[in-house]
Amino acid sequence: MNLEKLKKQIEFIKEIDKLKYILRKTKLINSDRNENDAEHSWHLSVMAIVLAEHANAPIDMLRVVKMLLIHDIVEIDAGDTFIYDAQKSHDNTEEEREAAKRIFGILPGDQAEELLTLWEEFEEQQTSDAKFARAMDRLEPLLQNTSNNGGTWNEFGVNYDKVYAKKYAIAHGSATIWEYAEQLLNESVEKGILKR
Amino acid sequence: MNLEKLKKQIEFIKEIDKLKYILRKTKLINSDRNENDAEHSWHLSVMAIVLAEHANAPIDMLRVVKMLLIHDIVEIDAGDTFIYDAQKSHDNTEEEREAAKRIFGILPGDQAEELLTLWEEFEEQQTSDAKFARAMDRLEPLLQNTSNNGGTWNEFGVNYDKVYAKKYAIAHGSATIWEYAEQLLNESVEKGILKR
């Protein structure tokens, strides 16, 4: 019986319940209710499964889904950083690294190591799996903002160029999805919900 | 370019956003805030990844995670049914089957078929993958209720025998996790948060 190992795993499972309280800036589709990180991670994981065929390069779907399920867990300690916040870089901060060590570190050693490495791979954006996962993370708020009259773009006064620069990460994961996303951005400008 | 297929996939992705509004009876850990189905599906998926080694039989982790990510999507149309509700069977109702056809049916044919089949496999509980997935679905509310002074057990007056009968599904997925769960049930009786 692995009851000792199991107890560490259960402690981790209870700890990550806190992700359900971390609110993002973006709102749900056709809604003014903020999305939380747990819902967000669920949605990206289903998106990856459904959109897999459009990946630019062969991907390992289980690795992509694991990455997406855990990519925001560090925000339990570090909080959500708005992607267009110039002050506080969205990139991998020291605070997030400490959070990853603490939270994944609750697990038995081999698992802690696996999830920490997977989280770093997502942050570093060098592999096909990480790039496709990131594409999901950029696509979801695009669907949300276009359903909400510009959503956070209008709320925080973010213009086309800034949005384009962030959304371009989609192209590294999937040319097909990027084609669709670029069209959505152009339509948003035409509709006046995204300012030039 | 697969833009036509992609548009159906995007329509599905937008539709399932509604899962974030479907509230379960159970509350989050140490909380009086109800859990929603999207958060719940995220949590079970991470649990499956972390607890995989305890499965009674070899499992295909990607299939288990897919099952868990989509297992409650039917509740967008059919609503959440409380597991101890004797009136309205928790089992696979005709309403849920219609919901599965409608919602998965938004996807391109091959994908609709894959997810519908996977959802049916979970409901039928005949395979190792489905049994391990179900074990996760029974374990999470146990962790929630024990953290909340009995939670829904007290709120709806459910006794030990009824809880035991439902939780026993865990044993079909993992003997180790069941050993832990049974201990948790006994402790709950001793503490007076679960009535005999």
mmCIF file of C-alpha atoms in Angstrom:
data_model
loop_
_atom_site.group_PDB
_atom_site.id
_atom_site.type_symbol
_atom_site.label_atom_id
_atom_site.label_comp_id
_atom_site.label_asym_id
_atom_site.label_seq_id
_atom_site.Cartn_x
_atom_site.Cartn_y
_atom_site.Cartn_z
ATOM 1 C CA MET A 1 0.000 0.000 0.000
ATOM 2 C CA ASN A 2 1.209 3.443 -0.916
ATOM 3 C CA LEU A 3 -0.764 5.303 1.750
ATOM 4 C CA GLU A 4 2.118 7.654 2.593
ATOM 5 C CA LYS A 5 2.529 8.715 -1.033
ATOM 6 C CA LEU A 6 -1.227 8.974 -1.386
ATOM 7 C CA LYS A 7 -1.451 11.357 1.546
ATOM 8 C CA LYS A 8 0.982 13.784 -0.111
ATOM 9 C CA GLN A 9 -1.002 13.561 -3.327
ATOM 10 C CA ILE A 10 -4.251 14.294 -1.459
ATOM 11 C CA GLU A 11 -2.642 17.283 0.223
ATOM 12 C CA PHE A 12 -1.700 18.636 -3.225
ATOM 13 C CA ILE A 13 -5.228 17.978 -4.526
ATOM 14 C CA LYS A 14 -6.700 19.976 -1.639
ATOM 15 C CA GLU A 15 -4.187 22.799 -2.060
ATOM 16 C CA ILE A 16 -4.952 23.383 -5.740
ATOM 17 C CA ASP A 17 -8.647 23.838 -4.931
ATOM 18 C CA LYS A 18 -7.581 27.457 -4.336
ATOM 19 C CA LEU A 19 -7.169 27.957 -8.093
ATOM 20 C CA LYS A 20 -10.982 28.241 -8.239
ATOM 21 C CA TYR A 21 -10.760 31.595 -6.436
ATOM 22 C CA ILE A 22 -8.136 33.208 -8.695
ATOM 23 C CA LEU A 23 -10.002 35.565 -11.011
ATOM 24 C CA ARG A 24 -8.794 36.549 -14.465
ATOM 25 C CA LYS A 25 -9.451 39.915 -16.086
ATOM 26 C CA THR A 26 -11.420 38.367 -18.959
ATOM 27 C CA LYS A 27 -15.134 37.643 -18.720
ATOM 28 C CA LEU A 28 -17.014 34.510 -19.817
ATOM 29 C CA ILE A 29 -18.562 34.383 -23.312
ATOM 30 C CA ASN A 30 -21.428 36.935 -23.617
ATOM 31 C CA SER A 31 -21.112 37.725 -19.940
ATOM 32 C CA ASP A 32 -19.826 40.177 -17.390
ATOM 33 C CA ARG A 33 -18.770 37.440 -14.975
ATOM 34 C CA ASN A 34 -14.991 37.078 -14.556
ATOM 35 C CA GLU A 35 -13.483 33.717 -15.387
ATOM 36 C CA ASN A 36 -11.468 31.892 -12.744
ATOM 37 C CA ASP A 37 -8.240 30.009 -13.377
ATOM 38 C CA ALA A 38 -9.691 26.526 -12.797
ATOM 39 C CA GLU A 39 -12.489 27.033 -15.346
ATOM 40 C CA HIS A 40 -9.979 28.591 -17.717
ATOM 41 C CA SER A 41 -7.631 25.600 -17.427
ATOM 42 C CA TRP A 42 -10.531 23.215 -18.077
ATOM 43 C CA HIS A 43 -11.617 25.136 -21.151
ATOM 44 C CA LEU A 44 -8.115 25.274 -22.677
ATOM 45 C CA SER A 45 -7.682 21.530 -22.146
ATOM 46 C CA VAL A 46 -10.890 20.704 -24.020
ATOM 47 C CA MET A 47 -9.907 23.194 -26.736
ATOM 48 C CA ALA A 48 -6.548 21.463 -27.220
ATOM 49 C CA ILE A 49 -8.254 18.099 -27.647
ATOM 50 C CA VAL A 50 -10.780 19.445 -30.119
ATOM 51 C CA LEU A 51 -8.305 21.551 -32.124
ATOM 52 C CA ALA A 52 -5.345 19.103 -32.158
ATOM 53 C CA GLU A 53 -5.508 18.443 -35.899
ATOM 54 C CA HIS A 54 -4.567 22.062 -36.622
ATOM 55 C CA ALA A 55 -1.207 21.945 -34.826
ATOM 56 C CA ASN A 56 1.770 23.000 -36.990
ATOM 57 C CA ALA A 57 3.891 20.086 -35.791
ATOM 58 C CA PRO A 58 3.210 16.665 -34.243
ATOM 59 C CA ILE A 59 2.196 17.054 -30.600
ATOM 60 C CA ASP A 60 1.852 14.691 -27.653
ATOM 61 C CA MET A 61 -1.715 15.384 -26.599
ATOM 62 C CA LEU A 62 -1.372 14.027 -23.048
ATOM 63 C CA ARG A 63 1.625 16.308 -22.428
ATOM 64 C CA VAL A 64 -0.232 19.304 -23.886
ATOM 65 C CA VAL A 65 -3.269 18.651 -21.702
ATOM 66 C CA LYS A 66 -1.149 18.145 -18.569
ATOM 67 C CA MET A 67 0.601 21.455 -19.305
ATOM 68 C CA LEU A 68 -2.691 23.284 -19.706
ATOM 69 C CA LEU A 69 -4.227 21.740 -16.588
ATOM 70 C CA ILE A 70 -1.316 22.941 -14.448
ATOM 71 C CA HIS A 71 -0.067 26.079 -16.271
ATOM 72 C CA ASP A 72 -1.769 28.565 -13.947
ATOM 73 C CA ILE A 73 -1.412 26.739 -10.606
ATOM 74 C CA VAL A 74 1.444 29.099 -9.668
ATOM 75 C CA GLU A 75 -1.120 31.917 -9.567
ATOM 76 C CA ILE A 76 -2.435 30.508 -6.274
ATOM 77 C CA ASP A 77 0.592 32.230 -4.726
ATOM 78 C CA ALA A 78 1.579 34.762 -7.399
ATOM 79 C CA GLY A 79 -1.868 35.956 -8.495
ATOM 80 C CA ASP A 80 -3.121 36.607 -12.026
ATOM 81 C CA THR A 81 -1.100 39.133 -14.052
ATOM 82 C CA PHE A 82 -2.982 40.917 -16.837
ATOM 83 C CA ILE A 83 -1.319 40.091 -20.152
ATOM 84 C CA TYR A 84 -1.263 43.762 -21.293
ATOM 85 C CA ASP A 85 0.099 45.041 -17.979
ATOM 86 C CA ALA A 86 3.385 46.740 -18.918
ATOM 87 C CA GLN A 87 4.374 47.349 -15.301
ATOM 88 C CA LYS A 88 4.213 43.797 -14.102
ATOM 89 C CA SER A 89 5.650 41.519 -16.745
ATOM 90 C CA HIS A 90 3.481 38.581 -17.642
ATOM 91 C CA ASP A 91 6.590 36.527 -18.132
ATOM 92 C CA ASN A 92 7.819 34.016 -15.704
ATOM 93 C CA THR A 93 8.641 36.005 -12.598
ATOM 94 C CA GLU A 94 10.716 34.894 -9.673
ATOM 95 C CA GLU A 95 7.494 34.882 -7.646
ATOM 96 C CA GLU A 96 5.947 32.339 -10.010
ATOM 97 C CA ARG A 97 9.019 30.131 -9.841
ATOM 98 C CA GLU A 98 8.877 30.123 -6.041
ATOM 99 C CA ALA A 99 5.175 29.285 -6.236
ATOM 100 C CA ALA A 100 5.843 26.380 -8.593
ATOM 101 C CA LYS A 101 8.455 24.978 -6.224
ATOM 102 C CA ARG A 102 6.193 25.297 -3.207
ATOM 103 C CA ILE A 103 2.985 23.944 -4.731
ATOM 104 C CA PHE A 104 4.331 21.134 -6.948
ATOM 105 C CA GLY A 105 6.735 20.395 -4.091
ATOM 106 C CA ILE A 106 3.811 19.134 -2.001
ATOM 107 C CA LEU A 107 3.762 16.038 -4.255
ATOM 108 C CA PRO A 108 6.112 13.032 -3.922
ATOM 109 C CA GLY A 109 9.554 13.867 -5.403
ATOM 110 C CA ASP A 110 9.248 12.282 -8.858
ATOM 111 C CA GLN A 111 5.860 13.874 -9.494
ATOM 112 C CA ALA A 112 6.934 17.261 -8.175
ATOM 113 C CA GLU A 113 9.854 17.140 -10.601
ATOM 114 C CA GLU A 114 7.667 16.095 -13.543
ATOM 115 C CA LEU A 115 5.116 18.879 -13.092
ATOM 116 C CA LEU A 116 7.729 21.551 -12.377
ATOM 117 C CA THR A 117 9.588 20.580 -15.566
ATOM 118 C CA LEU A 118 6.371 20.597 -17.567
ATOM 119 C CA TRP A 119 5.448 24.038 -16.209
ATOM 120 C CA GLU A 120 8.921 25.366 -17.147
ATOM 121 C CA GLU A 121 8.567 23.902 -20.634
ATOM 122 C CA PHE A 122 5.318 25.815 -21.074
ATOM 123 C CA GLU A 123 6.913 29.038 -19.875
ATOM 124 C CA GLU A 124 9.996 28.635 -22.096
ATOM 125 C CA GLN A 125 7.972 28.078 -25.304
ATOM 126 C CA GLN A 126 10.608 26.064 -27.146
ATOM 127 C CA THR A 127 8.742 22.825 -27.921
ATOM 128 C CA SER A 128 5.802 22.030 -30.218
ATOM 129 C CA ASP A 129 3.745 20.935 -27.210
ATOM 130 C CA ALA A 130 4.357 24.222 -25.392
ATOM 131 C CA LYS A 131 3.633 26.307 -28.497
ATOM 132 C CA PHE A 132 0.334 24.572 -29.174
ATOM 133 C CA ALA A 133 -0.651 24.915 -25.504
ATOM 134 C CA ARG A 134 0.167 28.636 -25.615
ATOM 135 C CA ALA A 135 -1.963 29.027 -28.759
ATOM 136 C CA MET A 136 -4.972 27.800 -26.741
ATOM 137 C CA ASP A 137 -4.163 30.272 -23.977
ATOM 138 C CA ARG A 138 -4.188 33.146 -26.504
ATOM 139 C CA LEU A 139 -7.261 31.994 -28.419
ATOM 140 C CA GLU A 140 -9.714 31.697 -25.523
ATOM 141 C CA PRO A 141 -9.665 35.384 -24.442
ATOM 142 C CA LEU A 142 -9.995 36.355 -28.121
ATOM 143 C CA LEU A 143 -13.269 34.416 -28.272
ATOM 144 C CA GLN A 144 -14.328 35.985 -24.975
ATOM 145 C CA ASN A 145 -13.480 39.595 -25.877
ATOM 146 C CA THR A 146 -15.096 39.418 -29.317
ATOM 147 C CA SER A 147 -18.287 38.093 -27.683
ATOM 148 C CA ASN A 148 -18.228 40.950 -25.150
ATOM 149 C CA ASN A 149 -17.971 44.055 -27.348
ATOM 150 C CA GLY A 150 -14.200 44.171 -26.985
ATOM 151 C CA GLY A 151 -14.151 43.135 -23.324
ATOM 152 C CA THR A 152 -10.795 43.820 -21.677
ATOM 153 C CA TRP A 153 -9.483 45.579 -24.848
ATOM 154 C CA ASN A 154 -11.957 48.382 -24.299
ATOM 155 C CA GLU A 155 -11.964 48.180 -20.521
ATOM 156 C CA PHE A 156 -8.197 48.713 -20.352
ATOM 157 C CA GLY A 157 -7.715 50.660 -23.595
ATOM 158 C CA VAL A 158 -5.552 48.127 -25.429
ATOM 159 C CA ASN A 159 -5.130 48.795 -29.164
ATOM 160 C CA TYR A 160 -4.853 46.551 -32.227
ATOM 161 C CA ASP A 161 -1.049 46.540 -32.360
ATOM 162 C CA LYS A 162 -0.688 45.391 -28.762
ATOM 163 C CA VAL A 163 -3.355 42.722 -29.162
ATOM 164 C CA TYR A 164 -1.845 41.557 -32.476
ATOM 165 C CA ALA A 165 1.604 41.228 -30.918
ATOM 166 C CA LYS A 166 0.288 39.002 -28.102
ATOM 167 C CA LYS A 167 -2.061 36.982 -30.297
ATOM 168 C CA TYR A 168 0.677 36.261 -32.833
ATOM 169 C CA ALA A 169 1.834 33.467 -30.505
ATOM 170 C CA ILE A 170 -1.089 31.500 -31.946
ATOM 171 C CA ALA A 171 0.758 31.315 -35.289
ATOM 172 C CA HIS A 172 3.643 29.441 -33.658
ATOM 173 C CA GLY A 173 1.226 26.724 -32.559
ATOM 174 C CA SER A 174 -1.152 26.606 -35.509
ATOM 175 C CA ALA A 175 -1.165 28.456 -38.848
ATOM 176 C CA THR A 176 -4.807 27.499 -39.427
ATOM 177 C CA ILE A 177 -6.018 28.824 -36.080
ATOM 178 C CA TRP A 178 -3.932 31.958 -36.611
ATOM 179 C CA GLU A 179 -5.640 32.545 -39.962
ATOM 180 C CA TYR A 180 -8.986 32.391 -38.168
ATOM 181 C CA ALA A 181 -7.742 34.580 -35.287
ATOM 182 C CA GLU A 182 -6.326 37.267 -37.582
ATOM 183 C CA GLN A 183 -9.669 37.425 -39.384
ATOM 184 C CA LEU A 184 -11.410 37.843 -36.016
ATOM 185 C CA LEU A 185 -9.054 40.728 -35.130
ATOM 186 C CA ASN A 186 -9.716 42.471 -38.453
ATOM 187 C CA GLU A 187 -13.477 42.061 -37.997
ATOM 188 C CA SER A 188 -13.136 43.514 -34.504
ATOM 189 C CA VAL A 189 -11.487 46.633 -35.928
ATOM 190 C CA GLU A 190 -14.241 46.939 -38.552
ATOM 191 C CA LYS A 191 -16.910 46.621 -35.867
ATOM 192 C CA GLY A 192 -15.172 49.270 -33.791
ATOM 193 C CA ILE A 193 -14.661 46.983 -30.767
ATOM 194 C CA LEU A 194 -10.849 47.033 -31.205
ATOM 195 C CA LYS A 195 -9.171 50.414 -31.797
ATOM 196 C CA ARG A 196 -6.345 50.905 -34.319
ATOM 197 C CA MET B 1 -7.024 24.988 -44.817
ATOM 198 C CA ASN B 2 -9.662 23.454 -42.601
ATOM 199 C CA LEU B 3 -11.540 26.673 -41.844
ATOM 200 C CA GLU B 4 -14.966 25.046 -42.212
ATOM 201 C CA LYS B 5 -14.118 22.309 -39.719
ATOM 202 C CA LEU B 6 -12.486 24.865 -37.452
ATOM 203 C CA LYS B 7 -15.661 26.952 -37.363
ATOM 204 C CA LYS B 8 -17.689 23.993 -36.066
ATOM 205 C CA GLN B 9 -15.023 23.339 -33.433
ATOM 206 C CA ILE B 10 -15.090 26.997 -32.348
ATOM 207 C CA GLU B 11 -18.889 26.858 -32.100
ATOM 208 C CA PHE B 12 -18.561 23.844 -29.761
ATOM 209 C CA ILE B 13 -15.872 25.616 -27.717
ATOM 210 C CA LYS B 14 -18.178 28.606 -27.231
ATOM 211 C CA GLU B 15 -21.176 26.416 -26.382
ATOM 212 C CA ILE B 16 -19.420 24.523 -23.595
ATOM 213 C CA ASP B 17 -18.545 27.813 -21.862
ATOM 214 C CA LYS B 18 -22.015 27.351 -20.313
ATOM 215 C CA LEU B 19 -20.658 24.531 -18.124
ATOM 216 C CA LYS B 20 -19.142 27.274 -15.941
ATOM 217 C CA TYR B 21 -22.650 28.252 -14.812
ATOM 218 C CA ILE B 22 -23.860 24.775 -13.812
ATOM 219 C CA LEU B 23 -23.637 24.586 -10.030
ATOM 220 C CA ARG B 24 -23.147 21.365 -8.107
ATOM 221 C CA LYS B 25 -24.559 20.721 -4.636
ATOM 222 C CA THR B 26 -21.096 20.309 -3.094
ATOM 223 C CA LYS B 27 -19.057 23.236 -1.835
ATOM 224 C CA LEU B 28 -15.342 23.949 -2.366
ATOM 225 C CA ILE B 29 -12.814 22.783 0.262
ATOM 226 C CA ASN B 30 -13.314 24.660 3.571
ATOM 227 C CA SER B 31 -15.903 26.880 1.925
ATOM 228 C CA ASP B 32 -19.594 27.585 1.489
ATOM 229 C CA ARG B 33 -19.202 28.458 -2.189
ATOM 230 C CA ASN B 34 -20.794 25.921 -4.568
ATOM 231 C CA GLU B 35 -18.533 24.295 -7.109
ATOM 232 C CA ASN B 36 -19.378 24.589 -10.777
ATOM 233 C CA ASP B 37 -19.066 21.783 -13.328
ATOM 234 C CA ALA B 38 -16.126 23.301 -15.234
ATOM 235 C CA GLU B 39 -13.999 23.682 -12.089
ATOM 236 C CA HIS B 40 -15.051 20.199 -11.007
ATOM 237 C CA SER B 41 -13.987 18.694 -14.350
ATOM 238 C CA TRP B 42 -10.624 20.453 -14.125
ATOM 239 C CA HIS B 43 -10.046 19.192 -10.596
ATOM 240 C CA LEU B 44 -10.901 15.564 -11.432
ATOM 241 C CA SER B 45 -8.561 15.654 -14.440
ATOM 242 C CA VAL B 46 -5.609 16.810 -12.346
ATOM 243 C CA MET B 47 -6.525 14.226 -9.697
ATOM 244 C CA ALA B 48 -6.452 11.427 -12.273
ATOM 245 C CA ILE B 49 -2.980 12.462 -13.430
ATOM 246 C CA VAL B 50 -1.638 12.689 -9.900
ATOM 247 C CA LEU B 51 -3.274 9.457 -8.649
ATOM 248 C CA ALA B 52 -2.727 7.289 -11.749
ATOM 249 C CA GLU B 53 -0.273 4.912 -10.055
ATOM 250 C CA HIS B 54 -3.019 3.677 -7.714
ATOM 251 C CA ALA B 55 -5.293 2.361 -10.487
ATOM 252 C CA ASN B 56 -6.284 -1.295 -10.088
ATOM 253 C CA ALA B 57 -5.634 -2.055 -13.764
ATOM 254 C CA PRO B 58 -3.574 -0.458 -16.549
ATOM 255 C CA ILE B 59 -5.259 2.715 -17.775
ATOM 256 C CA ASP B 60 -4.831 4.983 -20.789
ATOM 257 C CA MET B 61 -4.333 8.348 -19.122
ATOM 258 C CA LEU B 62 -5.263 10.466 -22.149
ATOM 259 C CA ARG B 63 -8.578 8.617 -22.489
ATOM 260 C CA VAL B 64 -9.275 8.973 -18.735
ATOM 261 C CA VAL B 65 -8.570 12.708 -18.829
ATOM 262 C CA LYS B 66 -10.694 13.226 -21.955
ATOM 263 C CA MET B 67 -13.551 11.366 -20.231
ATOM 264 C CA LEU B 68 -13.277 13.532 -17.132
ATOM 265 C CA LEU B 69 -13.033 16.781 -19.100
ATOM 266 C CA ILE B 70 -16.277 16.019 -20.953
ATOM 267 C CA HIS B 71 -18.231 13.823 -18.488
ATOM 268 C CA ASP B 72 -20.521 16.602 -17.247
ATOM 269 C CA ILE B 73 -21.001 18.597 -20.471
ATOM 270 C CA VAL B 74 -24.473 17.044 -20.847
ATOM 271 C CA GLU B 75 -25.504 18.980 -17.735
ATOM 272 C CA ILE B 76 -25.542 22.173 -19.816
ATOM 273 C CA ASP B 77 -28.934 20.932 -21.044
ATOM 274 C CA ALA B 78 -29.908 18.365 -18.390
ATOM 275 C CA GLY B 79 -28.742 20.177 -15.239
ATOM 276 C CA ASP B 80 -26.899 18.746 -12.259
ATOM 277 C CA THR B 81 -28.636 15.863 -10.478
ATOM 278 C CA PHE B 82 -27.759 15.387 -6.813
ATOM 279 C CA ILE B 83 -26.188 11.964 -6.382
ATOM 280 C CA TYR B 84 -28.390 11.094 -3.353
ATOM 281 C CA ASP B 85 -31.603 12.279 -5.015
ATOM 282 C CA ALA B 86 -33.807 9.156 -5.034
ATOM 283 C CA GLN B 87 -36.529 10.824 -7.102
ATOM 284 C CA LYS B 88 -34.431 11.815 -10.052
ATOM 285 C CA SER B 89 -32.036 9.009 -10.865
ATOM 286 C CA HIS B 90 -28.441 10.062 -11.189
ATOM 287 C CA ASP B 91 -28.038 7.470 -13.857
ATOM 288 C CA ASN B 92 -27.901 8.205 -17.487
ATOM 289 C CA THR B 93 -31.319 9.609 -18.296
ATOM 290 C CA GLU B 94 -32.857 10.047 -21.697
ATOM 291 C CA GLU B 95 -32.459 13.796 -21.196
ATOM 292 C CA GLU B 96 -28.702 13.412 -20.798
ATOM 293 C CA ARG B 97 -28.468 11.267 -23.912
ATOM 294 C CA GLU B 98 -30.308 13.896 -25.935
ATOM 295 C CA ALA B 99 -27.987 16.548 -24.506
ATOM 296 C CA ALA B 100 -24.916 14.522 -25.485
ATOM 297 C CA LYS B 101 -26.210 14.179 -29.029
ATOM 298 C CA ARG B 102 -26.974 17.874 -29.340
ATOM 299 C CA ILE B 103 -23.803 19.260 -27.784
ATOM 300 C CA PHE B 104 -21.173 16.822 -29.104
ATOM 301 C CA GLY B 105 -23.124 16.953 -32.393
ATOM 302 C CA ILE B 106 -21.957 20.548 -32.895
ATOM 303 C CA LEU B 107 -18.493 19.121 -33.693
ATOM 304 C CA PRO B 108 -17.446 17.647 -37.061
ATOM 305 C CA GLY B 109 -18.806 14.082 -37.442
ATOM 306 C CA ASP B 110 -15.758 12.046 -36.438
ATOM 307 C CA GLN B 111 -15.130 14.111 -33.322
ATOM 308 C CA ALA B 112 -18.801 14.132 -32.314
ATOM 309 C CA GLU B 113 -18.761 10.341 -32.555
ATOM 310 C CA GLU B 114 -15.537 10.029 -30.530
ATOM 311 C CA LEU B 115 -16.730 12.190 -27.637
ATOM 312 C CA LEU B 116 -20.219 10.668 -27.582
ATOM 313 C CA THR B 117 -18.701 7.176 -27.410
ATOM 314 C CA LEU B 118 -16.301 8.247 -24.681
ATOM 315 C CA TRP B 119 -19.156 9.779 -22.675
ATOM 316 C CA GLU B 120 -21.160 6.552 -23.039
ATOM 317 C CA GLU B 121 -18.164 4.509 -21.900
ATOM 318 C CA PHE B 122 -17.959 6.612 -18.753
ATOM 319 C CA GLU B 123 -21.673 6.172 -18.074
ATOM 320 C CA GLU B 124 -21.588 2.405 -18.667
ATOM 321 C CA GLN B 125 -18.670 1.778 -16.267
ATOM 322 C CA GLN B 126 -17.381 -1.384 -17.907
ATOM 323 C CA THR B 127 -13.769 -0.461 -18.705
ATOM 324 C CA SER B 128 -10.735 0.206 -16.493
ATOM 325 C CA ASP B 129 -10.537 3.767 -17.833
ATOM 326 C CA ALA B 130 -14.184 4.476 -16.956
ATOM 327 C CA LYS B 131 -13.841 2.900 -13.496
ATOM 328 C CA PHE B 132 -10.779 4.948 -12.604
ATOM 329 C CA ALA B 133 -12.447 8.120 -13.896
ATOM 330 C CA ARG B 134 -15.529 7.388 -11.767
ATOM 331 C CA ALA B 135 -13.310 6.857 -8.709
ATOM 332 C CA MET B 136 -12.093 10.465 -9.108
ATOM 333 C CA ASP B 137 -15.696 11.669 -9.389
ATOM 334 C CA ARG B 138 -16.545 9.965 -6.082
ATOM 335 C CA LEU B 139 -13.384 10.984 -4.236
ATOM 336 C CA GLU B 140 -13.552 14.764 -4.793
ATOM 337 C CA PRO B 141 -16.872 15.396 -2.950
ATOM 338 C CA LEU B 142 -15.595 13.167 -0.121
ATOM 339 C CA LEU B 143 -12.638 15.532 0.325
ATOM 340 C CA GLN B 144 -15.022 18.498 0.096
ATOM 341 C CA ASN B 145 -17.623 17.198 2.559
ATOM 342 C CA THR B 146 -15.053 16.115 5.141
ATOM 343 C CA SER B 147 -13.512 19.610 4.989
ATOM 344 C CA ASN B 148 -16.933 21.216 5.452
ATOM 345 C CA ASN B 149 -18.249 19.511 8.607
ATOM 346 C CA GLY B 150 -20.159 16.936 6.605
ATOM 347 C CA GLY B 151 -21.271 19.360 3.873
ATOM 348 C CA THR B 152 -24.062 17.926 1.720
ATOM 349 C CA TRP B 153 -24.352 14.817 3.962
ATOM 350 C CA ASN B 154 -25.638 17.002 6.766
ATOM 351 C CA GLU B 155 -27.400 19.521 4.576
ATOM 352 C CA PHE B 156 -29.516 16.818 2.935
ATOM 353 C CA GLY B 157 -29.535 14.260 5.776
ATOM 354 C CA VAL B 158 -27.669 11.459 4.007
ATOM 355 C CA ASN B 159 -26.468 8.658 6.287
ATOM 356 C CA TYR B 160 -23.375 6.438 6.326
ATOM 357 C CA ASP B 161 -24.961 3.516 4.475
ATOM 358 C CA LYS B 162 -26.061 5.654 1.552
ATOM 359 C CA VAL B 163 -22.718 7.417 1.348
ATOM 360 C CA TYR B 164 -20.831 4.109 1.626
ATOM 361 C CA ALA B 165 -22.876 2.576 -1.195
ATOM 362 C CA LYS B 166 -22.064 5.469 -3.554
ATOM 363 C CA LYS B 167 -18.424 5.784 -2.521
ATOM 364 C CA TYR B 168 -17.802 2.071 -2.983
ATOM 365 C CA ALA B 169 -17.398 2.808 -6.709
ATOM 366 C CA ILE B 170 -13.930 4.045 -5.753
ATOM 367 C CA ALA B 171 -12.904 0.443 -4.971
ATOM 368 C CA HIS B 172 -13.585 -0.586 -8.583
ATOM 369 C CA GLY B 173 -11.050 1.990 -9.766
ATOM 370 C CA SER B 174 -8.441 1.779 -7.009
ATOM 371 C CA ALA B 175 -8.131 -0.456 -3.951
ATOM 372 C CA THR B 176 -5.540 1.903 -2.430
ATOM 373 C CA ILE B 177 -7.684 5.003 -2.770
ATOM 374 C CA TRP B 178 -10.670 3.057 -1.445
ATOM 375 C CA GLU B 179 -8.682 2.082 1.656
ATOM 376 C CA TYR B 180 -8.022 5.780 2.248
ATOM 377 C CA ALA B 181 -11.640 6.726 1.497
ATOM 378 C CA GLU B 182 -13.089 4.111 3.816
ATOM 379 C CA GLN B 183 -10.858 5.399 6.610
ATOM 380 C CA LEU B 184 -12.119 8.918 5.922
ATOM 381 C CA LEU B 185 -15.735 7.709 6.158
ATOM 382 C CA ASN B 186 -15.069 5.964 9.486
ATOM 383 C CA GLU B 187 -13.349 9.061 10.869
ATOM 384 C CA SER B 188 -16.343 11.138 9.748
ATOM 385 C CA VAL B 189 -18.672 8.912 11.771
ATOM 386 C CA GLU B 190 -16.379 9.193 14.817
ATOM 387 C CA LYS B 191 -16.330 12.979 14.482
ATOM 388 C CA GLY B 192 -20.114 13.043 14.215
ATOM 389 C CA ILE B 193 -20.162 14.694 10.783
ATOM 390 C CA LEU B 194 -21.630 11.570 9.153
ATOM 391 C CA LYS B 195 -24.611 9.875 10.842
ATOM 392 C CA ARG B 196 -24.940 6.092 11.120
#
